[in-house]
Short mmCIF file of C-alpha atoms and ligand atoms in Angstrom, two decimals:
data_model
loop_
_atom_site.label_atom_id
_atom_site.label_comp_id
_atom_site.label_asym_id
_atom_site.label_seq_id
_atom_site.Cartn_x
_atom_site.Cartn_y
_atom_site.Cartn_z
CA MET N 285 -58.59 -72.08 -152.62
CA ILE N 286 -62.05 -71.32 -151.33
CA LYS N 287 -64.10 -69.57 -153.95
CA THR N 288 -66.58 -67.04 -152.61
CA LYS N 289 -69.99 -66.97 -154.19
CA ARG N 290 -72.08 -64.23 -155.67
CA CYS N 291 -75.69 -63.88 -154.67
CA ILE N 292 -78.78 -61.94 -155.65
CA PHE N 293 -80.83 -61.06 -152.60
CA LEU N 294 -84.45 -60.65 -153.61
CA ASP N 295 -87.06 -58.84 -151.59
CA ARG N 296 -90.43 -60.62 -151.55
CA ASP N 297 -93.51 -58.37 -151.47
CA GLY N 298 -93.75 -56.04 -154.44
CA THR N 299 -90.56 -57.49 -155.91
CA LEU N 300 -91.23 -61.19 -156.58
CA ILE N 301 -94.95 -61.16 -155.90
CA ASP N 302 -97.77 -58.69 -156.41
CA THR N 303 -99.03 -56.63 -153.51
CA PRO N 304 -102.55 -55.33 -152.86
CA GLU N 305 -103.39 -52.05 -154.58
CA THR N 306 -103.79 -49.25 -152.08
CA LYS N 307 -105.14 -45.79 -152.73
CA SER N 308 -102.40 -44.19 -150.66
CA LEU N 309 -99.66 -45.89 -152.73
CA LYS N 310 -98.36 -47.46 -149.55
CA PRO N 311 -96.57 -50.80 -149.79
CA LYS N 312 -98.59 -53.66 -148.28
CA SER N 313 -98.50 -57.44 -148.40
CA PHE N 314 -100.91 -60.34 -148.75
CA ASN N 315 -101.29 -62.80 -145.90
CA ASN N 316 -102.27 -66.03 -147.62
CA LEU N 317 -100.63 -68.25 -150.21
CA ASN N 318 -103.89 -68.34 -152.20
CA GLN N 319 -103.62 -64.58 -152.75
CA VAL N 320 -100.10 -64.84 -154.11
CA HIS N 321 -99.32 -64.07 -157.74
CA LEU N 322 -95.78 -64.08 -159.04
CA LYS N 323 -94.68 -61.01 -160.95
CA LYS N 324 -94.54 -61.47 -164.71
CA ASP N 325 -91.45 -63.29 -166.05
CA VAL N 326 -90.04 -64.03 -162.57
CA ILE N 327 -89.69 -67.80 -163.10
CA GLU N 328 -87.72 -67.39 -166.33
CA LEU N 329 -85.67 -64.58 -164.81
CA CYS N 330 -84.65 -66.62 -161.77
CA SER N 331 -83.76 -69.70 -163.79
CA HIS N 332 -81.52 -67.51 -165.96
CA LEU N 333 -79.82 -65.77 -163.01
CA LYS N 334 -79.24 -69.06 -161.23
CA LYS N 335 -76.58 -70.00 -163.75
CA ASP N 336 -74.20 -67.46 -162.23
CA TYR N 337 -75.61 -66.51 -158.85
CA MET N 338 -77.06 -67.92 -155.70
CA LEU N 339 -80.57 -66.61 -155.19
CA MET N 340 -81.96 -65.74 -151.78
CA LEU N 341 -85.19 -64.29 -150.55
CA PHE N 342 -84.71 -61.66 -147.90
CA THR N 343 -87.85 -60.34 -146.32
CA ASN N 344 -89.17 -58.39 -143.35
CA GLN N 345 -92.44 -59.84 -142.06
CA PRO N 346 -93.25 -57.67 -139.04
CA ASP N 347 -96.99 -58.40 -139.27
CA VAL N 348 -96.24 -61.63 -137.40
CA ASN N 349 -95.07 -59.72 -134.34
CA ARG N 350 -97.88 -57.22 -134.82
CA LYS N 351 -100.30 -60.17 -134.64
CA LYS N 352 -101.73 -59.27 -138.04
CA ASN N 353 -100.51 -62.44 -139.71
CA SER N 354 -99.34 -65.90 -138.66
CA LYS N 355 -95.87 -67.35 -139.02
CA VAL N 356 -97.41 -70.34 -140.80
CA ASN N 357 -98.89 -68.08 -143.49
CA VAL N 358 -95.55 -66.37 -144.02
CA GLU N 359 -93.70 -69.68 -144.18
CA ASN N 360 -96.18 -71.14 -146.66
CA ILE N 361 -95.62 -68.26 -149.06
CA ASN N 362 -91.85 -68.36 -148.59
CA LEU N 363 -91.65 -72.12 -149.19
CA PHE N 364 -93.84 -71.82 -152.26
CA LEU N 365 -91.43 -69.23 -153.67
CA LYS N 366 -88.36 -71.27 -152.72
CA LYS N 367 -89.70 -74.26 -154.62
CA LYS N 368 -91.15 -72.41 -157.58
CA LEU N 369 -88.08 -70.23 -158.16
CA CYS N 370 -85.43 -72.76 -156.99
CA LEU N 371 -84.10 -70.28 -154.41
CA ASP N 372 -81.01 -71.33 -152.47
CA ASN N 373 -82.20 -69.95 -149.17
CA ILE N 374 -84.79 -67.88 -147.36
CA LEU N 375 -83.87 -65.09 -144.97
CA VAL N 376 -86.81 -63.78 -142.97
CA ASN N 377 -87.12 -61.39 -140.08
CA TYR N 378 -90.30 -61.10 -138.02
CA SER N 379 -89.29 -58.21 -135.80
CA ASP N 380 -91.18 -54.94 -135.58
CA ASP N 381 -88.25 -53.25 -133.84
CA GLU N 382 -86.37 -50.76 -136.01
CA LYS N 383 -83.24 -51.38 -133.95
CA ASN N 384 -83.24 -55.09 -134.76
CA TYR N 385 -80.00 -55.73 -136.65
CA PHE N 386 -81.63 -58.34 -138.89
CA ARG N 387 -84.59 -56.16 -139.86
CA LYS N 388 -84.13 -54.15 -143.06
CA PRO N 389 -82.94 -51.34 -143.39
CA ASN N 390 -80.28 -52.91 -141.17
CA PRO N 391 -77.92 -55.30 -142.96
CA GLY N 392 -77.94 -58.26 -140.52
CA MET N 393 -79.59 -60.77 -142.86
CA LEU N 394 -76.99 -60.03 -145.55
CA PHE N 395 -74.01 -60.40 -143.22
CA TYR N 396 -75.49 -63.61 -141.83
CA ALA N 397 -75.71 -65.01 -145.38
CA LYS N 398 -72.17 -63.86 -146.17
CA LYS N 399 -70.82 -65.81 -143.23
CA LYS N 400 -72.95 -68.89 -143.67
CA PHE N 401 -72.55 -69.30 -147.44
CA ASP N 402 -69.19 -67.60 -148.18
CA ILE N 403 -70.77 -64.85 -150.22
CA ASP N 404 -68.81 -61.97 -151.66
CA LEU N 405 -71.20 -59.13 -150.88
CA LYS N 406 -69.37 -56.62 -153.07
CA ARG N 407 -70.04 -58.79 -156.11
CA SER N 408 -73.64 -59.45 -155.06
CA TYR N 409 -76.89 -57.60 -155.67
CA VAL N 410 -79.86 -56.53 -153.61
CA VAL N 411 -83.15 -56.08 -155.45
CA GLY N 412 -86.14 -54.44 -153.77
CA ASP N 413 -89.00 -51.99 -154.04
CA ARG N 414 -88.47 -50.04 -150.81
CA TRP N 415 -85.90 -47.76 -149.23
CA ARG N 416 -85.36 -50.44 -146.58
CA ASP N 417 -84.01 -52.88 -149.16
CA ILE N 418 -81.68 -50.29 -150.65
CA ASP N 419 -80.36 -49.15 -147.27
CA ALA N 420 -79.65 -52.73 -146.19
CA GLY N 421 -77.85 -53.50 -149.45
CA SER N 422 -75.89 -50.29 -149.32
CA ALA N 423 -74.79 -50.91 -145.72
CA ALA N 424 -73.55 -54.37 -146.75
CA LYS N 425 -71.74 -52.92 -149.80
CA CYS N 426 -73.85 -54.90 -152.26
CA LYS N 427 -74.89 -53.41 -155.56
CA THR N 428 -78.45 -52.17 -155.18
CA ILE N 429 -81.29 -52.22 -157.69
CA PHE N 430 -84.42 -50.30 -156.80
CA ILE N 431 -87.72 -51.24 -158.42
CA ASP N 432 -89.59 -47.96 -158.49
CA ARG N 433 -93.29 -48.65 -157.96
CA ASN N 434 -94.23 -45.06 -157.20
CA TYR N 435 -94.86 -45.58 -153.53
CA ASN N 436 -95.55 -42.52 -151.47
CA GLU N 437 -92.21 -42.72 -149.66
CA LYS N 438 -88.72 -41.43 -150.31
CA LEU N 439 -85.44 -43.28 -150.68
CA ASN N 440 -82.79 -42.76 -148.04
CA CYS N 441 -79.68 -44.06 -149.88
CA LYS N 442 -79.16 -43.65 -153.59
CA PRO N 443 -79.48 -47.02 -155.35
CA ASP N 444 -76.90 -48.07 -157.95
CA PHE N 445 -79.63 -48.75 -160.47
CA ILE N 446 -83.34 -47.96 -160.81
CA VAL N 447 -85.80 -50.04 -162.83
CA LYS N 448 -89.56 -50.09 -163.35
CA ASN N 449 -90.06 -53.86 -163.19
CA ILE N 450 -88.06 -56.87 -162.09
CA LYS N 451 -87.30 -58.11 -165.59
CA GLN N 452 -85.25 -54.95 -166.24
CA ILE N 453 -82.66 -55.97 -163.63
CA LEU N 454 -81.06 -58.10 -166.35
CA LYS N 455 -79.74 -54.90 -167.90
CA PHE N 456 -77.58 -54.29 -164.87
CA ILE N 457 -76.59 -57.69 -163.51
CA LYS N 458 -73.31 -58.72 -165.04
MG1 LIG E 235 -91.04 -55.06 -150.90
#
């Protein structure tokens, strides 16, 4: 019998790593690896979750297509996180096109992972700090955990759980 796997899909900017402070409370991201700081307790958290779940980064990086950042910069940060947090895989989308199926809020990255790694999406979680993460997770029937960082933007779908920082996800992941 093939056993399907459970996975926690983790957004990158604002979820695993800090983002620049902006006066408008708009989510932004850093470009360079040397600007990257992991959120508090993320290493311990991931090593704990890895006992029962696959862990995957899933991130939109449209600044590459907008010519505001290079693919190499994005890959350097992603590989650093993969190594540091022992992630099983990285899912990244560079498109700036809202219709792109693999760009959050669309669920393409999650369905791709389901197929490639035999993941049971219904028993998996999506964790992110933006409505895009929650919409993607909801469309793929994952359980969704929203990290509320007080951005000046509204949610579209209702998340299953809301937390204030990533460590609190442990309360909800069974
Ligand atoms: Mg984010």
